Short mmCIF file of C-alpha atoms in Angstrom, two decimals:
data_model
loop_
_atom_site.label_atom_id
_atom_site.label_comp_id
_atom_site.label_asym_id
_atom_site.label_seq_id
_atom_site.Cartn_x
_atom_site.Cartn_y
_atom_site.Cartn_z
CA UNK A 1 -6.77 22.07 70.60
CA UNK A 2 -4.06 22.09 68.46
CA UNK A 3 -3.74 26.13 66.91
CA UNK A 4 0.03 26.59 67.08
CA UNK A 5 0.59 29.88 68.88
CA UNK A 6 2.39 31.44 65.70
CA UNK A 7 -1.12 30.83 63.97
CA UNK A 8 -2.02 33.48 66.58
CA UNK A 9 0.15 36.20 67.05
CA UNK A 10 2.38 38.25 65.18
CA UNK A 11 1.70 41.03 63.38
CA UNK A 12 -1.71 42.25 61.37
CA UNK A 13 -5.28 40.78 62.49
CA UNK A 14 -6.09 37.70 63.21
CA UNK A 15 -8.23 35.91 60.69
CA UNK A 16 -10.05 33.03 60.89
CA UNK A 17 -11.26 31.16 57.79
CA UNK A 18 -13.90 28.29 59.03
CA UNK A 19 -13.67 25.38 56.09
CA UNK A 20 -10.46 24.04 54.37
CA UNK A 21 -11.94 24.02 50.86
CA UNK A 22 -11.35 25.73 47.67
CA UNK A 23 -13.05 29.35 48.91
CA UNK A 24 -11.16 28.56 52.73
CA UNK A 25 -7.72 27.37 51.12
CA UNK A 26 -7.66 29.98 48.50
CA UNK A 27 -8.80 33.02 50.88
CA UNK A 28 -6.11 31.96 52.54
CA UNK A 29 -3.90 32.55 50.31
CA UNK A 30 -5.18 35.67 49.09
CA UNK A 31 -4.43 37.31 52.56
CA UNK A 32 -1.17 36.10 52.45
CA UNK A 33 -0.53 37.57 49.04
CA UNK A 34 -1.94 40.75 50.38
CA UNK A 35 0.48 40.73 53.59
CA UNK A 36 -1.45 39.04 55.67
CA UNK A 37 0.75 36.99 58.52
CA UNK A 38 -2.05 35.89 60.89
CA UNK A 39 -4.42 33.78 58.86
CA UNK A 40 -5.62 30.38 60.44
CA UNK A 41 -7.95 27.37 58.61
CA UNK A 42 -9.83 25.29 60.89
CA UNK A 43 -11.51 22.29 58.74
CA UNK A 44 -13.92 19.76 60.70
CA UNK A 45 -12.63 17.06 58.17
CA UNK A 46 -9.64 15.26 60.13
CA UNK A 47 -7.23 15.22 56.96
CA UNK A 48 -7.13 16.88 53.60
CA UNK A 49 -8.29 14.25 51.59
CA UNK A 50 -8.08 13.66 47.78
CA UNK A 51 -12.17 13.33 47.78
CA UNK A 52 -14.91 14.79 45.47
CA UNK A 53 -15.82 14.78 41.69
CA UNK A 54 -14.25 16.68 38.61
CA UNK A 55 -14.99 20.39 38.11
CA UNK A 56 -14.85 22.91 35.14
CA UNK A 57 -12.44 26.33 36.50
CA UNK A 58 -13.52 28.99 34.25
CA UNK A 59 -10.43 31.51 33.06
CA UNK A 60 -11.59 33.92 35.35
CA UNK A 61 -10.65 31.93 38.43
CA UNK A 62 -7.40 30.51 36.46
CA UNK A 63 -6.60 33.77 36.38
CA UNK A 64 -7.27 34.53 40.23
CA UNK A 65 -4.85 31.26 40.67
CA UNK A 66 -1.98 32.46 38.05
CA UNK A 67 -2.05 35.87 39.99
CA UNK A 68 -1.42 33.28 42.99
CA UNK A 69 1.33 31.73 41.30
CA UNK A 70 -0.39 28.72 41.20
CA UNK A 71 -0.87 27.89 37.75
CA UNK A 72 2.05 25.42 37.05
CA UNK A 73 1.19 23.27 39.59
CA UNK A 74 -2.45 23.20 38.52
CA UNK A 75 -2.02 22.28 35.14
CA UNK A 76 0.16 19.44 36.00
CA UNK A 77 -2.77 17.64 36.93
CA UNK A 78 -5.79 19.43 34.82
CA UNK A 79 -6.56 19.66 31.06
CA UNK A 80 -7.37 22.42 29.41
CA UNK A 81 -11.28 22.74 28.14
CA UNK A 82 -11.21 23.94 24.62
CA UNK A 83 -14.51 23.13 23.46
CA UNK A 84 -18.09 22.67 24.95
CA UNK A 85 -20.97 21.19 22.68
CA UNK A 86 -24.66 20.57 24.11
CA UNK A 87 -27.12 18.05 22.50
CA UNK A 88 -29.68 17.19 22.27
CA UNK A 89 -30.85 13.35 23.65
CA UNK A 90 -31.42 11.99 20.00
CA UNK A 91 -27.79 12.62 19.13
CA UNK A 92 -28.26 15.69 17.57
CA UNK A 93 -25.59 18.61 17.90
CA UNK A 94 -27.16 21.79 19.27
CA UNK A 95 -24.15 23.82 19.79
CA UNK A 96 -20.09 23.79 19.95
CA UNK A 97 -18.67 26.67 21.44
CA UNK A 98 -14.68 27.19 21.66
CA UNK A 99 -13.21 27.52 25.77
CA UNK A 100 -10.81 29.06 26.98
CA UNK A 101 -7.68 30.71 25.00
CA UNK A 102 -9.69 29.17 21.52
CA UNK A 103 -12.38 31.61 22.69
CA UNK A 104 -9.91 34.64 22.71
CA UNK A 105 -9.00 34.76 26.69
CA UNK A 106 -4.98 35.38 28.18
CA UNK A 107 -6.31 32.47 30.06
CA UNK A 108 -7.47 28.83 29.58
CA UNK A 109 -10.62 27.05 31.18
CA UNK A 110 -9.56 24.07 32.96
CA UNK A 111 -10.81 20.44 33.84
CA UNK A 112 -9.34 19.28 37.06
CA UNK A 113 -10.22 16.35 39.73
CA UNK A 114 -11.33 18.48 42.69
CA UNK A 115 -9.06 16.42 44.63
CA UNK A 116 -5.76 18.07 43.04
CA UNK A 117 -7.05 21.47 43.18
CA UNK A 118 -7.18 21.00 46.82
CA UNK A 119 -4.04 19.21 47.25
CA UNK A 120 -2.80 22.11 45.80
CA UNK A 121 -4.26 25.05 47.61
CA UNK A 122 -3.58 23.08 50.96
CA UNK A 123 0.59 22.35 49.71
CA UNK A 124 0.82 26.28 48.63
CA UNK A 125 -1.45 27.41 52.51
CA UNK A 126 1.61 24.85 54.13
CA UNK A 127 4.57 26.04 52.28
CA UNK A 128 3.38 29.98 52.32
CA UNK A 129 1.99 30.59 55.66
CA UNK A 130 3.37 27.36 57.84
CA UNK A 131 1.99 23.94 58.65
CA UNK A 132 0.30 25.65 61.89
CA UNK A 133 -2.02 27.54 59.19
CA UNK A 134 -4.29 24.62 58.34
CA UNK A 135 -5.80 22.86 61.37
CA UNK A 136 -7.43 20.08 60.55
CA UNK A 137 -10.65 17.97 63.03
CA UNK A 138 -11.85 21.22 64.27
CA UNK A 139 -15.21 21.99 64.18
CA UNK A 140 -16.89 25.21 64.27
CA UNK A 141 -19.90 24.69 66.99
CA UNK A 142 -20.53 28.04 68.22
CA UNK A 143 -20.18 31.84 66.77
CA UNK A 144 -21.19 34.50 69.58
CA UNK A 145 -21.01 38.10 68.38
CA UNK A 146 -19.29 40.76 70.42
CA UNK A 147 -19.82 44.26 71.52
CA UNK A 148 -17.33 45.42 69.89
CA UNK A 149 -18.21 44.06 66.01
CA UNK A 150 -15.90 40.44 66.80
CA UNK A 151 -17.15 37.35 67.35
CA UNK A 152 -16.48 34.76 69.83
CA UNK A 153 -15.76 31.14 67.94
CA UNK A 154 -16.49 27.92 69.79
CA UNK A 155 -14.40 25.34 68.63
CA UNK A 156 -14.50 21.27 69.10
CA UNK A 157 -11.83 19.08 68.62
CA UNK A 158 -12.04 15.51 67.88
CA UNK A 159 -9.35 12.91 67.73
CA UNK A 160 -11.11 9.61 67.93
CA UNK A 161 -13.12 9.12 71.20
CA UNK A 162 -11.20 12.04 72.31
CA UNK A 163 -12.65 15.79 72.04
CA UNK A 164 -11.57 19.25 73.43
CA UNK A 165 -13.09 22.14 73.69
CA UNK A 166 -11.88 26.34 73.10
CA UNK A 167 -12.77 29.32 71.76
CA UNK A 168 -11.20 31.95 69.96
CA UNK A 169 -12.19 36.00 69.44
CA UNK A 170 -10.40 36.62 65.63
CA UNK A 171 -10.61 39.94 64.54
CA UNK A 172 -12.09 38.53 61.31
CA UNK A 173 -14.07 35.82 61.16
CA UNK A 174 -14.86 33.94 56.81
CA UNK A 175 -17.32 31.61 56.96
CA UNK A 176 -15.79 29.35 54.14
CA UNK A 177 -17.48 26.05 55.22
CA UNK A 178 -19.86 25.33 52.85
CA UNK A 179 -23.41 24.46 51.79
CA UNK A 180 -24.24 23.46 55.54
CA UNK A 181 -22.13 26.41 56.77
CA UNK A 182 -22.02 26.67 60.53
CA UNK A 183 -21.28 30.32 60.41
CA UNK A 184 -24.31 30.69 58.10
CA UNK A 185 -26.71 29.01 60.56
CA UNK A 186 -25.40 31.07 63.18
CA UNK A 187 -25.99 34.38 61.04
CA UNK A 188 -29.70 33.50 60.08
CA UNK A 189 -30.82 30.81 62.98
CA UNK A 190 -34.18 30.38 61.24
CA UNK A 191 -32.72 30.00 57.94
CA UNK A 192 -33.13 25.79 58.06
CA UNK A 193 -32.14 23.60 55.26
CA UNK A 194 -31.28 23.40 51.57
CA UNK A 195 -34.65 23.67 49.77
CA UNK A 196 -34.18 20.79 47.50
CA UNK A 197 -36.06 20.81 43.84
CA UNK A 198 -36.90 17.24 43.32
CA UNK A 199 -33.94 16.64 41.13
CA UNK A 200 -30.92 13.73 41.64
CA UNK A 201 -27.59 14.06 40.55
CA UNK A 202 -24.87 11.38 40.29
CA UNK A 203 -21.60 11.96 39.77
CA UNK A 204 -18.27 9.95 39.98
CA UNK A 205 -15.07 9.44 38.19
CA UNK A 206 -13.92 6.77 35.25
CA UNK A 207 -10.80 5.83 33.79
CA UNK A 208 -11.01 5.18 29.79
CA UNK A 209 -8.93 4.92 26.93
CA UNK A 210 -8.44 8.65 25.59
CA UNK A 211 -10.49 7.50 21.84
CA UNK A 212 -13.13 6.76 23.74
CA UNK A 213 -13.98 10.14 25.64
CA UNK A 214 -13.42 12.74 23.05
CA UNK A 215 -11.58 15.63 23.43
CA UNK A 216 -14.70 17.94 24.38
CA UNK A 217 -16.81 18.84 27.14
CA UNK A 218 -20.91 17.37 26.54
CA UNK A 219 -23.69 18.66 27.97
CA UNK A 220 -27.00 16.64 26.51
CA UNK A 221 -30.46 15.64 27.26
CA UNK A 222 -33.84 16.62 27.53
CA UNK A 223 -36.27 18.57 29.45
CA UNK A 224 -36.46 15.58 31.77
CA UNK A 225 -32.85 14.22 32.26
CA UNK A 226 -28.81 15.57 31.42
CA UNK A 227 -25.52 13.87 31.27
CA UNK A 228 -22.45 16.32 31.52
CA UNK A 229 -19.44 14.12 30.46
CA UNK A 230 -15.54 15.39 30.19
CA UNK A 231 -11.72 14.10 30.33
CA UNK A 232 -9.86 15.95 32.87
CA UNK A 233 -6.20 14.48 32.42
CA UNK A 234 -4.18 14.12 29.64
CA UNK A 235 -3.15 10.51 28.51
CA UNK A 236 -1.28 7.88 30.96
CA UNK A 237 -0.04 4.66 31.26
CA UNK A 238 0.39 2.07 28.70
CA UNK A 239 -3.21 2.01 27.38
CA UNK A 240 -2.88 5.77 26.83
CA UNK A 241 -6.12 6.35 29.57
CA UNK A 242 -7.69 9.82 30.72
CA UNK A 243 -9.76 10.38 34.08
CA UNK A 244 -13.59 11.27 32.92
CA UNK A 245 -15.87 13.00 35.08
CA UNK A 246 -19.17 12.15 34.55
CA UNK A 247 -22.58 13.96 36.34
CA UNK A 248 -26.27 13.09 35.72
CA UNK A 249 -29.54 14.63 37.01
CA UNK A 250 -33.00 12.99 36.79
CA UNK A 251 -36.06 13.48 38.55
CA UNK A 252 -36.64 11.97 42.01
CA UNK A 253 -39.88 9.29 41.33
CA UNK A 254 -40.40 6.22 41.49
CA UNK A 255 -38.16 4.82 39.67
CA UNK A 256 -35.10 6.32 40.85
CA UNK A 257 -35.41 6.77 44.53
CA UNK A 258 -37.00 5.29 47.65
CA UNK A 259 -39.69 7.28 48.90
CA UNK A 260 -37.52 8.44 51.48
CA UNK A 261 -36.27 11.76 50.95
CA UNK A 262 -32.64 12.26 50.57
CA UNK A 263 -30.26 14.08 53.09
CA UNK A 264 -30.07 17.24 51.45
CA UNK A 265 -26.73 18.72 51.24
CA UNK A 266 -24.83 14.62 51.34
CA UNK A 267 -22.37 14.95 48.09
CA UNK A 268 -21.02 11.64 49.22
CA UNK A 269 -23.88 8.64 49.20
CA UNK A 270 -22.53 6.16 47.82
CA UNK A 271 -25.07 4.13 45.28
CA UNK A 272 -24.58 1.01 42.23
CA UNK A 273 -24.26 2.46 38.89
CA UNK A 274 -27.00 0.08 38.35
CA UNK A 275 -29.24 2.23 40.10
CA UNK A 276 -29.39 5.26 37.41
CA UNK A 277 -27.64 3.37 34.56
CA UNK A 278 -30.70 2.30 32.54
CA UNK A 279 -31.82 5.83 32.10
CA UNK A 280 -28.83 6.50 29.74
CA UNK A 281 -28.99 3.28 27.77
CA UNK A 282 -28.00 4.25 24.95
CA UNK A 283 -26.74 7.72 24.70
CA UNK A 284 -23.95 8.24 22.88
CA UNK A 285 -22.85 11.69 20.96
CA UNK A 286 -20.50 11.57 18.16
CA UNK A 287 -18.33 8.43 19.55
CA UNK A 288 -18.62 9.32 23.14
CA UNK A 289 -21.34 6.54 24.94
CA UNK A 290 -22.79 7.53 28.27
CA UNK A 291 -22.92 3.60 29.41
CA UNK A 292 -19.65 3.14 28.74
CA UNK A 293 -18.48 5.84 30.79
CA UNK A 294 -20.67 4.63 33.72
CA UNK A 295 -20.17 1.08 32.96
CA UNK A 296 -16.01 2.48 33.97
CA UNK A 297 -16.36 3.97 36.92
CA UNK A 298 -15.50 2.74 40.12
CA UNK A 299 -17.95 4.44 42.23
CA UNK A 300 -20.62 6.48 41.94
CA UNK A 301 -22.49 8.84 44.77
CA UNK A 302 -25.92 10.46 44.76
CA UNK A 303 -26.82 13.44 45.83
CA UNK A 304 -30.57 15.96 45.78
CA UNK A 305 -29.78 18.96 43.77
CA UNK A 306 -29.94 21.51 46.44
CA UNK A 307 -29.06 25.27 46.36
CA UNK A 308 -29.82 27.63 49.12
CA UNK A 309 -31.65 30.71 48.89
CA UNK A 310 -30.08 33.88 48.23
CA UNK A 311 -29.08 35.78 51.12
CA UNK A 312 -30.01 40.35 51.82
CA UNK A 313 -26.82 39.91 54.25
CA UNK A 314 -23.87 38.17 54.57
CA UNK A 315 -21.97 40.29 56.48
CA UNK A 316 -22.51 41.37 60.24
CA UNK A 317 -19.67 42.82 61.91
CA UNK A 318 -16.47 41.45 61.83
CA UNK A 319 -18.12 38.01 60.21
CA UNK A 320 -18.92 36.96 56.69
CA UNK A 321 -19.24 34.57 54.29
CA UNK A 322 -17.77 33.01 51.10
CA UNK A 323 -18.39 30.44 48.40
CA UNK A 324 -21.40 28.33 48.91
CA UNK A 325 -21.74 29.30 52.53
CA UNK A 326 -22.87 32.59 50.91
CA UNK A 327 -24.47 31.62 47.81
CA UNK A 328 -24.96 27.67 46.92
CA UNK A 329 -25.67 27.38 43.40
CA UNK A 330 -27.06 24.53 41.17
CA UNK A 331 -24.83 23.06 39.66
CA UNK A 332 -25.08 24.80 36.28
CA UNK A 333 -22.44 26.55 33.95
CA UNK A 334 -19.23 25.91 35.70
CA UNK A 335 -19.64 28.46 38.79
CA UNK A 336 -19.53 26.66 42.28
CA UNK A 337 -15.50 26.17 42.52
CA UNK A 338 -15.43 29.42 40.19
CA UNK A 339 -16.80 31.64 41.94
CA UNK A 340 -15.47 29.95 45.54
CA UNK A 341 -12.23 31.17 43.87
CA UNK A 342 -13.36 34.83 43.00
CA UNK A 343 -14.94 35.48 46.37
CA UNK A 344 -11.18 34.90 47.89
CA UNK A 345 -9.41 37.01 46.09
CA UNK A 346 -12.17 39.84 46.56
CA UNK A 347 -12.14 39.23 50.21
CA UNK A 348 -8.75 39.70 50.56
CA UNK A 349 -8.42 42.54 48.23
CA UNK A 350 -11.08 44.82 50.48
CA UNK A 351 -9.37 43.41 53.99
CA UNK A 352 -5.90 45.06 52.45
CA UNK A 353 -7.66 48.04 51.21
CA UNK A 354 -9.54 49.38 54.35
CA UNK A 355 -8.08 49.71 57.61
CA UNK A 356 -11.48 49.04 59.41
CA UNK A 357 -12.08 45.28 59.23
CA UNK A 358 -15.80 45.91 59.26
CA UNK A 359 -15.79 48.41 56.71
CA UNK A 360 -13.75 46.03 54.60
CA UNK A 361 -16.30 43.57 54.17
CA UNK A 362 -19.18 45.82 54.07
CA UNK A 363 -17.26 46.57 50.43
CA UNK A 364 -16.36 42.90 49.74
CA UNK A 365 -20.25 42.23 50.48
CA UNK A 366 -21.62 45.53 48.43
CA UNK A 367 -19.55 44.09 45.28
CA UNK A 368 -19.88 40.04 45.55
CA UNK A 369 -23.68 39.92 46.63
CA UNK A 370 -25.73 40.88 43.65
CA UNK A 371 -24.01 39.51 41.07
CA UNK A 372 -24.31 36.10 42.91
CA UNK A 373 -27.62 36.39 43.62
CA UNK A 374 -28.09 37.14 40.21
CA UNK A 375 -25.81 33.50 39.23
CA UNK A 376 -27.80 31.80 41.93
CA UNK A 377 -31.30 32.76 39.92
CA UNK A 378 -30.16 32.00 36.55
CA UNK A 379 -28.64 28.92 37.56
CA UNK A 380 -32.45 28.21 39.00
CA UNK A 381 -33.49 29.19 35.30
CA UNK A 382 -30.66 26.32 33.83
CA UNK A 383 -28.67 29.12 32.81
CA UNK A 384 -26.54 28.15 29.44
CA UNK A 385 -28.25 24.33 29.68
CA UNK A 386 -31.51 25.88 28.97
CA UNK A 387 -30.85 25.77 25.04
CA UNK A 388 -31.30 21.80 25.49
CA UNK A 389 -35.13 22.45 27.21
CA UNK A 390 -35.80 24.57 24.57
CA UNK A 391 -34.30 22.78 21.54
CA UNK A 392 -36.53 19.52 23.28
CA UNK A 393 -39.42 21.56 23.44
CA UNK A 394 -39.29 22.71 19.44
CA UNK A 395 -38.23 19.47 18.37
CA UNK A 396 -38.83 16.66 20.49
CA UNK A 397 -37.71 13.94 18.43
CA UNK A 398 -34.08 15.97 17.07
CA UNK A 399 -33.26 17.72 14.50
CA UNK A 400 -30.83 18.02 11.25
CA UNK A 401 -30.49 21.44 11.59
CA UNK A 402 -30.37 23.71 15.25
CA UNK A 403 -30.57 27.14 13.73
CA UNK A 404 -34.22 25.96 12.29
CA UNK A 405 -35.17 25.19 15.74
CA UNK A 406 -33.38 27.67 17.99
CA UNK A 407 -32.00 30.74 15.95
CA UNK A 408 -27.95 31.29 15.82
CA UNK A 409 -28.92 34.86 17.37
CA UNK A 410 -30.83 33.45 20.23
CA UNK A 411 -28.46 30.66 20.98
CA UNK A 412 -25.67 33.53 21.17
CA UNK A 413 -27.75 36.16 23.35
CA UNK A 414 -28.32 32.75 26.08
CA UNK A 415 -24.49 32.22 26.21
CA UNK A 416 -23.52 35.71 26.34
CA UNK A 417 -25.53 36.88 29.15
CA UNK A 418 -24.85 34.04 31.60
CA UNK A 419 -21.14 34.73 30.83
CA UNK A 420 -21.85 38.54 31.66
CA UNK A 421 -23.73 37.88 34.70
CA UNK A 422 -20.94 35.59 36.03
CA UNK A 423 -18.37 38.48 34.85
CA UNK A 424 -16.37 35.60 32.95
CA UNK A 425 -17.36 37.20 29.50
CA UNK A 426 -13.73 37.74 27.25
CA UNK A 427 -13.73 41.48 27.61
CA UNK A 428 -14.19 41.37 31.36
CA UNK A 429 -11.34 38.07 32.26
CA UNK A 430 -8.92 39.61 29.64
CA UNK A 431 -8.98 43.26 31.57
CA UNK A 432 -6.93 41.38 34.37
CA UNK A 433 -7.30 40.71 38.33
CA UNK A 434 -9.05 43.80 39.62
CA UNK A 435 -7.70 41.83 42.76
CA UNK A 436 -3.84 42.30 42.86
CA UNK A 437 -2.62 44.18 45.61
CA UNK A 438 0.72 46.44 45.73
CA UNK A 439 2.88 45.41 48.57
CA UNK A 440 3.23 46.80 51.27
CA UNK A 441 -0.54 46.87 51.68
CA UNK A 442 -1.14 47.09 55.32
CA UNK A 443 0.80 47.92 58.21
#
């Protein structure tokens, strides 16, 4: 094993975050804000890699990261979001809302490559808490709970044919490790795997000319099939180009799939654009064409649109769980990274408040749980997306105007109370981090 002895010892508890994500990186983080000195990351990926997809942060985690004084370095490599319009498959426009600070919040919505996010939660972990911090090839295999409310953490190390064995008793133990959490299975042993709902997504990365992609986030389709298309960087190079992320979902049948089901829970499968691209032949909404897009990227992966169910307990003991190790989401409205991001900071925040470790997450838990079971169901109900069903299911074949098909009332009420149940609503982002925590906070 490789955990540097000053991971281990010095002063505080010991925590151990299991997952070197966005929930693990920026938990870790959060402690260290709150005074934390003994925090360690153990990731079973052998590096930090620049990997994954685009993502939407919603100003309530920008906000979570500015109080981490991460926002410069975020928005070096992001763009903000200032508009979102959904449509429908015909073309027509059901909705444009404004993001970010052109919706009234201190705080923008941003479109980032997940890749730079993590690049720079894992520089900031490095530079704040020491290179020792973030331990990377170690696998979580084991979590044994202890008399006394720990648990005991059986660890594997691999280095090529080479592996090694050890176990460590933290006195806090954050399952941060994702869909296919370790920590999770350990909790609930009968739990099994992602239920899966029939649906494929695709997702992967272009490079365009900036005319080409808009300025605007799209969401469009029908009851059957969605594109969600965005630029995430601002112009570069000579032929003034922007990265687009790009994410589809269609149903599993025939003539999409083999009749083999898919490894639920494998975001990285690689597949030919060929494969889905006829399905959006000829999509295009005002100047921005779905086949182009595709027809730019370099690769593209599949994945089954999985979730997992929501949990009555993530907390036993000294143990618990963040991000989608504690609440997997569809990937609807912008909330996966999101609320990764928000779980960190509350973590942290309860740790520094409560002297009893146990106690401390018992109040993280009693906070966090509900309202992400409640994201987790209406993401299962499509959440904001569901004004394209419905606008499909009035008018099949478009419309000239929305508000004849889906009333500006209605369309307002649907947008307003996912924002409220995600707590990313202006009034709620704009009160400030309920988070921050006044130095010295523990002892």
């Amino acid at each position: 094993m490789s955990l540097h002895p000053s991971a281990l010892y010095g002063q505080g508890p010991h925590v151990v975050i299991a997952g070197g994500g966005v929930a693990g990186l920026t938990a870790a983080l959060s402690l260290h804000a709150a005074g934390f000195e003994r925090v360690t990351v153990v990731e079973a990926a052998p590096a930090i890699r620049p990997v994954g997809a685009g993502l939407n942060l919603m100003p309530n985690a920008v906000r979570e990261l500015a109080a981490l004084g991460l926002l410069d370095a975020l928005e070096a490599g992001a763009l903000p979001t200032r508009e979102l319009r959904y449509y429908h498959r015909s073309g027509s426009l059901i909705s444009r809302e404004p993001r970010g600070l052109g919706a009234g919040y201190r705080w923008p919505q941003l479109s980032v490559h997940r890749a730079h996010l993590q690049q720079v939660l894992a520089g900031a972990v490095r530079a704040r808490l020491g290179a020792a911090a973030l331990v990377t090839g170690v696998r979580v295999t084991g979590v044994e709970p202890l008399p006394d409310g720990r648990t005991r953490l059986c660890l594997e190390h691999r280095s090529g044919a080479v592996r090694g064995r050890a176990s460590l008793e933290p006195d806090v133990l954050v399952g941060a490790d994702g869909i296919r959490s370790a920590v999770r299975a350990a909790l609930h042993p009968g739990e099994g795997g992602p239920p899966w709902n029939g649906m494929l997504v695709w997702r992967g990365v272009s490079r365009m000319p900036a005319r080409a992609v808009g300025s605007f986030m799209l969401i469009a389709g029908d009851d059957r099939q969605k594109a969600v298309v965005y630029p995430m960087s601002r112009p570069t190079g000579p032929g003034r180009e922007v990265l687009v992320n790009w994410a589809l979902a269609r149903p599993a049948d025939a003539g999409c799939v083999s009749a083999e089901e898919p490894s639920r829970g494998d975001w990285n499968r690689p597949v030919p654009v060929e494969t889905f691209l006829p399905f959006y032949e000829g999509w295009e909404f005002d100047g921005v064409s779905v086949p182009d897009v595709l027809r730019a990227a370099d690769t593209a992966h599949e994945y089954p649109m999985v979730d997992r169910e929501p949990l009555d307990r993530w907390t036993h003991g000294r143990t618990t769980l963040i991000g989608d190790a504690a609440h997997a989401m569809y990937p609807t409205g912008s909330n996966g990274a999101t609320q990764s991001i928000v779980d960190a900071r509350a973590l942290a925040h309860a740790l520094a408040r409560h002297d009893d470790p146990a106690e401390a997450l018992a109040a993280y838990e009693r906070e966090r749980r509900p309202a992400m079971t409640a994201l987790q169901r209406a993401n299962r109900r499509l959440g904001p997306e569901v004004v394209i069903n419905l606008a499909h299911e009035r008018a099949p074949h478009g419309f000239t105007d929305i508000h004849e098909v889906i009333p500006a009332e209605e369309l307002a009420a649907i947008a307003g109370r996912y924002a409220t149940t995600g707590a990313f609503d202006p009034a709620t982002v704009n009160r400030g981090s309920p988070y921050e925590v006044p130095l010295p906070a523990i002892g």
